[in-house]
Coordinates of C-alpha atoms in Angstrom, one line a residue:
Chain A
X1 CA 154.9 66.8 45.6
X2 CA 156.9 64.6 48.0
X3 CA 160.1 66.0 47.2
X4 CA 159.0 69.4 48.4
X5 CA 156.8 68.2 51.4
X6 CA 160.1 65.9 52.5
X7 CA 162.4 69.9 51.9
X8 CA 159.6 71.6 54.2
X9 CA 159.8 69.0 56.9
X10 CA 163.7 69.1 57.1
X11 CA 164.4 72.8 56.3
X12 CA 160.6 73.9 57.9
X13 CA 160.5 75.6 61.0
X14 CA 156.8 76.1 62.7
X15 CA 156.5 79.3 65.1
X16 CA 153.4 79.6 66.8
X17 CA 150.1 78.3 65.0
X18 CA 150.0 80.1 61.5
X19 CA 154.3 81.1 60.8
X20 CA 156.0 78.6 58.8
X21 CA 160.0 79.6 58.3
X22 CA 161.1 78.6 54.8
X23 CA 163.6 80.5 54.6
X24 CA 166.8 78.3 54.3
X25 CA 165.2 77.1 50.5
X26 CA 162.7 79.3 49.3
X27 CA 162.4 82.6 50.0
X28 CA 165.6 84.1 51.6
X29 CA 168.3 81.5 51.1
X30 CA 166.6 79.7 47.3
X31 CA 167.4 76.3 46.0
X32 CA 167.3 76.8 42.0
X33 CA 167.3 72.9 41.7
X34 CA 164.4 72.9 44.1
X35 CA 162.9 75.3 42.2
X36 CA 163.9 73.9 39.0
X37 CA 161.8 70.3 39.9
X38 CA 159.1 72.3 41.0
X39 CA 158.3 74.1 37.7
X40 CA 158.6 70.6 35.8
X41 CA 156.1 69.3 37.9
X42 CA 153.8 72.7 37.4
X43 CA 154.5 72.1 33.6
X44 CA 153.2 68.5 33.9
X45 CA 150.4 69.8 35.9
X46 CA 150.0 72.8 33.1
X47 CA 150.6 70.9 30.0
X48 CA 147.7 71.3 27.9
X49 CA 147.2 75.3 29.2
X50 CA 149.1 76.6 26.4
X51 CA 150.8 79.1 28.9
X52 CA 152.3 82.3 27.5
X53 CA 153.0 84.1 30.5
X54 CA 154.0 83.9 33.9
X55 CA 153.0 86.3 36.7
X56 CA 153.9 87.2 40.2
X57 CA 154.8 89.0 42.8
X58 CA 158.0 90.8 44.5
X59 CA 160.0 90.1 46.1
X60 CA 160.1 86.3 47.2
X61 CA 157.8 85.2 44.6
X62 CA 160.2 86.0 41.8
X63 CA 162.7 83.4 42.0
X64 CA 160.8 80.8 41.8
X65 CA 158.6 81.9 39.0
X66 CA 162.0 82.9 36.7
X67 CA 162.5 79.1 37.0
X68 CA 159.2 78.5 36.1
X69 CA 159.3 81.1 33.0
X70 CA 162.8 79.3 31.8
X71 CA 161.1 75.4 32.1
X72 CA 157.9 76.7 30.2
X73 CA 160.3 78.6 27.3
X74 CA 158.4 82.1 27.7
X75 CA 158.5 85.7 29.9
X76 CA 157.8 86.3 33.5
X77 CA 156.3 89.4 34.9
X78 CA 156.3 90.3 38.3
X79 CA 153.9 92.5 40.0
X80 CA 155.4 95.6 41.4
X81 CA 154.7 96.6 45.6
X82 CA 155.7 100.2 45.0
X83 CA 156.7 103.2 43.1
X84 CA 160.2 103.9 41.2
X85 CA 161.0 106.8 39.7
X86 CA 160.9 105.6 36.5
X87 CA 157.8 103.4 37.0
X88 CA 155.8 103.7 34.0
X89 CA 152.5 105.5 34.0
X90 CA 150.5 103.3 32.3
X91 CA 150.0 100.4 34.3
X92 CA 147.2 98.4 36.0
X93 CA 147.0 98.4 39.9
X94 CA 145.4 96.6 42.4
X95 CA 145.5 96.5 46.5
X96 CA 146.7 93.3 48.1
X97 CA 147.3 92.7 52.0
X98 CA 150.4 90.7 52.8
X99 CA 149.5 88.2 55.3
X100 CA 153.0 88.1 56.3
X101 CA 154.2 91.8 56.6
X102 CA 150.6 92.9 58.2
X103 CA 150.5 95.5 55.6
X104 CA 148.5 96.5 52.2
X105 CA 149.9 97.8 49.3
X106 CA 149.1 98.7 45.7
X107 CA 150.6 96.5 43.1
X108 CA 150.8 97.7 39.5
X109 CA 152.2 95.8 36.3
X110 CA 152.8 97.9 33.2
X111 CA 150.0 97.5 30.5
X112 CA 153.0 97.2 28.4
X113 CA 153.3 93.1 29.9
X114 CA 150.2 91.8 30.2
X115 CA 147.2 92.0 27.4
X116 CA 144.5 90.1 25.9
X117 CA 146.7 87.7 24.1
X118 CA 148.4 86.3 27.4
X119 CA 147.9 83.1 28.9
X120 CA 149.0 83.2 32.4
X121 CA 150.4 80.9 34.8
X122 CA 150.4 83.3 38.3
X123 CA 153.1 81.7 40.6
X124 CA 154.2 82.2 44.2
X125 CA 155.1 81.0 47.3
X126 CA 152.4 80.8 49.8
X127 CA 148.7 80.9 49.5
X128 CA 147.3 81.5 52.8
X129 CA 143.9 84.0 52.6
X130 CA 144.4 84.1 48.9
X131 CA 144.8 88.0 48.9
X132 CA 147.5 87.8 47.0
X133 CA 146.3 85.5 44.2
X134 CA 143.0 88.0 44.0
X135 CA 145.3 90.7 43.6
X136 CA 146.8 89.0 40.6
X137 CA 143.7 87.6 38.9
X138 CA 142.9 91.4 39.1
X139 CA 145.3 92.1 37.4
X140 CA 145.0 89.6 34.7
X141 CA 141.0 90.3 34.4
X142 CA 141.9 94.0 33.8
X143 CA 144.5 93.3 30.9
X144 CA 142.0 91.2 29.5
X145 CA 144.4 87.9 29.1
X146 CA 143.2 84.6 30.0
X147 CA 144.0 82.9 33.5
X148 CA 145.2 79.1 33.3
X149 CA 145.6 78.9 36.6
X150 CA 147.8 79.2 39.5
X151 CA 150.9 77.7 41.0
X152 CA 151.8 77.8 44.8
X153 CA 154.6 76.3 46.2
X154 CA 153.1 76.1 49.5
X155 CA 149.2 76.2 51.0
X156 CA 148.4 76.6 54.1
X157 CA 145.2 74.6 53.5
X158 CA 143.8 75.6 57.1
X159 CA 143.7 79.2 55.6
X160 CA 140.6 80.1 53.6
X161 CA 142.3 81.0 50.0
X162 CA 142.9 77.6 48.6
X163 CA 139.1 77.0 49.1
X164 CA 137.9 80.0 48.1
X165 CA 140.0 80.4 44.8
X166 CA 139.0 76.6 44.1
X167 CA 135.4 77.5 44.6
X168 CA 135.3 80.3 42.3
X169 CA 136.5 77.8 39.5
X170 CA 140.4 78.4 39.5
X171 CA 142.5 76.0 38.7
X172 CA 145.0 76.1 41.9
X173 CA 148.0 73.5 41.6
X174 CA 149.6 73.4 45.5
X175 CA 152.9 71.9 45.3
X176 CA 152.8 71.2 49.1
X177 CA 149.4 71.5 51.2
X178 CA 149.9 72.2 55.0
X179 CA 146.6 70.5 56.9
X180 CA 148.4 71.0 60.2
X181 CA 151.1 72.6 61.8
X182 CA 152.3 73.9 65.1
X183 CA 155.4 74.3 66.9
X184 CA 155.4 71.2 69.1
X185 CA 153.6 68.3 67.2
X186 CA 155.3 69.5 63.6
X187 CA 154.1 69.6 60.0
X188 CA 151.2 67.6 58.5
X189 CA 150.3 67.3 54.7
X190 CA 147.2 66.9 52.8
X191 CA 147.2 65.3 49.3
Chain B
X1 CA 178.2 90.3 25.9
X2 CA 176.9 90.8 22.1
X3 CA 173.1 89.2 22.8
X4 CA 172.7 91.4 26.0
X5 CA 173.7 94.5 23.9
X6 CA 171.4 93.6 21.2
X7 CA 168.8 93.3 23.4
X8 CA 169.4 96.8 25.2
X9 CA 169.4 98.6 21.8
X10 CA 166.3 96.6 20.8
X11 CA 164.4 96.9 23.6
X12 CA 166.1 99.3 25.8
X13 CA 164.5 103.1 26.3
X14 CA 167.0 106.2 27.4
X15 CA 165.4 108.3 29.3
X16 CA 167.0 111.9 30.3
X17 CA 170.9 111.3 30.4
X18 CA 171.0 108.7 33.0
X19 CA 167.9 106.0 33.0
X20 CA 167.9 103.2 30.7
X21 CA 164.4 101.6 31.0
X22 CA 164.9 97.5 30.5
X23 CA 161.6 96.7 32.0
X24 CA 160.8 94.9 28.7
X25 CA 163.2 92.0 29.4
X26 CA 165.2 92.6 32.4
X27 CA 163.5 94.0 35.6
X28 CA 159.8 93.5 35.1
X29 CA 158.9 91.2 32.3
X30 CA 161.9 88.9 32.6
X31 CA 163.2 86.9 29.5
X32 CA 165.0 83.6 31.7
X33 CA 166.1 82.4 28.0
X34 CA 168.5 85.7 28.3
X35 CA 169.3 85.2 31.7
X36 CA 170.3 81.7 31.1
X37 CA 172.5 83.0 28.5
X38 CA 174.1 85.4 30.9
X39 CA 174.5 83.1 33.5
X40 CA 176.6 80.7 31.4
X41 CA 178.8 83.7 30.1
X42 CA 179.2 84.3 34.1
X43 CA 180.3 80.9 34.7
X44 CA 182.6 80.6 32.2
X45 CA 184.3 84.2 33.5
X46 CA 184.2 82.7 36.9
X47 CA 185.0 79.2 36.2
X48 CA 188.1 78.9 38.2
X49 CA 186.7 80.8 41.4
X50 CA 184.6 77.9 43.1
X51 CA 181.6 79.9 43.6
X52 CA 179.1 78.0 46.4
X53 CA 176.8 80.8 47.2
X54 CA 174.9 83.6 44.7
X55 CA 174.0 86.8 46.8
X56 CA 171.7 89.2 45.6
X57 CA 169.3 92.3 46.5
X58 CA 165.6 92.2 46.0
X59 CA 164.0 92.9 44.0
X60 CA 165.2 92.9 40.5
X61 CA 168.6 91.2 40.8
X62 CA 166.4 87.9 42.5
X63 CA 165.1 86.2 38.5
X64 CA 168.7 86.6 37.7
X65 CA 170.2 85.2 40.5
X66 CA 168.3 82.3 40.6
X67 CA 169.2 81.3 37.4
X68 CA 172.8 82.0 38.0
X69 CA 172.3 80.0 40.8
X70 CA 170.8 76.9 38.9
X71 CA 173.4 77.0 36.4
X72 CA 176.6 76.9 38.8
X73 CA 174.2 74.5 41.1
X74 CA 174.5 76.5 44.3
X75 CA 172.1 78.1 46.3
X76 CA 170.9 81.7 45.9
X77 CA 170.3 84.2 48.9
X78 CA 168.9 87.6 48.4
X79 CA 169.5 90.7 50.9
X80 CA 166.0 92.1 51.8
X81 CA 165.2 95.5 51.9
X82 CA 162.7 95.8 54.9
X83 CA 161.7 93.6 58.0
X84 CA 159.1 91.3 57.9
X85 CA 157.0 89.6 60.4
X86 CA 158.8 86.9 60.7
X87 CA 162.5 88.5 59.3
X88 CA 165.3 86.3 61.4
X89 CA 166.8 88.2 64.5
X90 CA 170.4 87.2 63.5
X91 CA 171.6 88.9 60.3
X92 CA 173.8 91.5 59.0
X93 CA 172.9 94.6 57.8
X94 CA 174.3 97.5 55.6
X95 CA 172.8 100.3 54.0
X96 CA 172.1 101.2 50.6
X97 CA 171.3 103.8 48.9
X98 CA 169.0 103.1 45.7
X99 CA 169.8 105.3 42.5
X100 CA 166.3 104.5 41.2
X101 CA 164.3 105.1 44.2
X102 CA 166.4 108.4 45.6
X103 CA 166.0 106.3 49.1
X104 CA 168.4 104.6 51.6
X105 CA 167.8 101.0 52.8
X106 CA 168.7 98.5 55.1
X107 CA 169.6 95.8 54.1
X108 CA 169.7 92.8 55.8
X109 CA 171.0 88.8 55.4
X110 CA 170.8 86.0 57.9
X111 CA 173.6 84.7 59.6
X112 CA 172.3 81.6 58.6
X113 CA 172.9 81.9 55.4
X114 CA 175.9 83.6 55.0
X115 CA 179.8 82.3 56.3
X116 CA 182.9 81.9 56.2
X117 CA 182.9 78.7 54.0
X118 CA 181.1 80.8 51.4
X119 CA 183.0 82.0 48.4
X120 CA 180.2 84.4 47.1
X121 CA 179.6 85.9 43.6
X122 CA 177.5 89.2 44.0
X123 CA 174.7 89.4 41.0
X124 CA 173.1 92.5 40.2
X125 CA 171.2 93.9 37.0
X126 CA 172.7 97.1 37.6
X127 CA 175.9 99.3 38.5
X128 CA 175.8 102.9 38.6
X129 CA 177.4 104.7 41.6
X130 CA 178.1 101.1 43.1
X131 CA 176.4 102.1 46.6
X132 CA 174.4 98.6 46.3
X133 CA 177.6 96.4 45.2
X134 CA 179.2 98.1 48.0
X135 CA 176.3 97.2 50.9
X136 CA 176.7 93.4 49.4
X137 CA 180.2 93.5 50.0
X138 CA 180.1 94.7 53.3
X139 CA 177.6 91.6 54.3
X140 CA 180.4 89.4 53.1
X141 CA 182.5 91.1 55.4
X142 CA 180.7 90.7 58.2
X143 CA 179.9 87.2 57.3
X144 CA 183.3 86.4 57.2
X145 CA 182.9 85.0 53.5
X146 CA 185.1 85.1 50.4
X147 CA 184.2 87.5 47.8
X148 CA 184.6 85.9 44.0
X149 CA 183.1 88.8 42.3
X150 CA 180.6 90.6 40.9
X151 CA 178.4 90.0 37.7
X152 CA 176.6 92.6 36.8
X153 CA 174.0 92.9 33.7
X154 CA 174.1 96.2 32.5
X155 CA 177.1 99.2 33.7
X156 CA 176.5 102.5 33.0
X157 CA 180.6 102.8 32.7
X158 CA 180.1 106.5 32.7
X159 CA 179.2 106.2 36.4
X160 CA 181.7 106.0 38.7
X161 CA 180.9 102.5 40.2
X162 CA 182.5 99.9 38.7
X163 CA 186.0 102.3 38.3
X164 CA 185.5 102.3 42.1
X165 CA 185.5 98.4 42.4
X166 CA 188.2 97.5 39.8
X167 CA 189.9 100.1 41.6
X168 CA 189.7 98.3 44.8
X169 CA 190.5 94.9 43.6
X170 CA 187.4 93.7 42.8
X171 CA 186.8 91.4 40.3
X172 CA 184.0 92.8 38.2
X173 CA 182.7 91.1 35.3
X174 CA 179.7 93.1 33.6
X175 CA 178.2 91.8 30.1
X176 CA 177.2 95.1 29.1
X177 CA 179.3 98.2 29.3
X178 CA 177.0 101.1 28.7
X179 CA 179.7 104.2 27.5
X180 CA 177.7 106.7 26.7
X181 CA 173.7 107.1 26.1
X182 CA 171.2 110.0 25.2
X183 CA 167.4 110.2 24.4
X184 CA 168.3 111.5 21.0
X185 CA 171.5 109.4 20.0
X186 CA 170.9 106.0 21.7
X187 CA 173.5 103.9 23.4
X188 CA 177.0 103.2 22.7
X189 CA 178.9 100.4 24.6
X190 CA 182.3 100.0 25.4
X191 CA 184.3 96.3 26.0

């Protein structure tokens, strides 16, 4: 999506080999319209999935996939990265590693949101190792519902997940797919 | 806000004296169709205040904030709860302590994001005790920015929060007024 791989190059910032900064438009500072022309192009990209649900992730995947929920006319759950006191009990769970905090944690959505009759779109920002996605296709195998596929804003396509997601018969839609990028030669895409 | 009341005694759950569960529509499955409605209501309370910048707090308030955001057509930034990785070295920080959780945070913004030339309306999907209105405020401080207000979803009006603001000057617009609410006789809102 041009209008998101021309955003990435302007508002991007590269640090080292494997940190891209996007944090002017997407996931500290957020541009709605961005976000907005993003999930029309996910429900071109979607249109025949009969989509139901949307899924994600906290925090930074949230915003994006509200926008999404609001273009596709139905509810958006997000994945839960810990505990509140009035969490419910009955929820499913699963263990995902964030490649950006260095950290793993258990993620739980309430049985309540997410059953056999869903038809989810999972959403979020980056797909690096994919441990993120797996955690949500966990998620979505345990509730039973059916997975249309997922939507990531931006893939580092040098990472493994991408691949391996792809290979295992998932339909992945990258808005944006990094082949290259370091701090002193830039950003390159792959279509 | 009739439709957000509606929706709290439909789908709300009182818990004990002082927990209102909204996780049906509000702060885990999201409904954006709702939030869209709120966020017009917002802009037509704060038409007159040139609002350019939406600050938040992850996680919950971030699906309603972005769609605040789309609908005045300004960006959206949302104070984070932990450091990441990659978390800017410039930002302001306040602390908060969450009512759910029992825990204090920091919080924290970029400098980059935040500044005098904003005029900032604070979103939220809850006020209680105020202690998180409060820690957005005092980023907007720091930053030097102009505070339009605060939107809130859902005030429990029999907290002392939002007296606290209004007290202070504080423009506080919150579409549902929660007055009293039990386990065993429900909600009742006030205007």
């Amino acid at each position: 999506m041009k209008l998101l791989e021309e955003r990435i190059r302007q508002d991007g910032v590269v640090i080292g080999d494997d940190i891209l900064k996007v944090d002017r438009f997407l996931n500290h500072q957020m541009d709605p319209m961005l976000f907005k022309a993003m999930a029309e192009e996910w429900k071109r990209l979607f249109a025949k999935d009969n989509v139901n649900k949307i899924l994600t992730i906290e925090a930074s995947g949230i915003g994006i996939a509200c926008i999404v929920g609001l273009v596709f006319g139905c509810p958006v759950v997000f994945a839960k990265k810990s505990k509140t006191r009035n969490t419910p009990e009955d929820c499913y769970m699963a263990t995902v590693r964030s490649f950006t905090r260095g950290i793993i944690s258990d993620v739980t959505v309430s049985k309540n949101y997410l059953g056999p009759s869903d038809r989810v779109l999972i959403i979020d920002d980056f797909l690096a190792t994919g441990e993120a996605a797996e955690g949500l296709m966990n998620l979505v195998n345990q509730a039973g519902a059916h997975l249309c596929g997922i939507g990531i804003a931006i893939e580092k396509a040098f990472q493994p997940g991408g691949k391996k997601l792809r290979a295992a018969g998932v339909k992945v839609e990258s808005l944006a797919r990094v082949g290259t990028m370091s701090e002193h030669e830039g950003i390159s895409f792959i279509d």
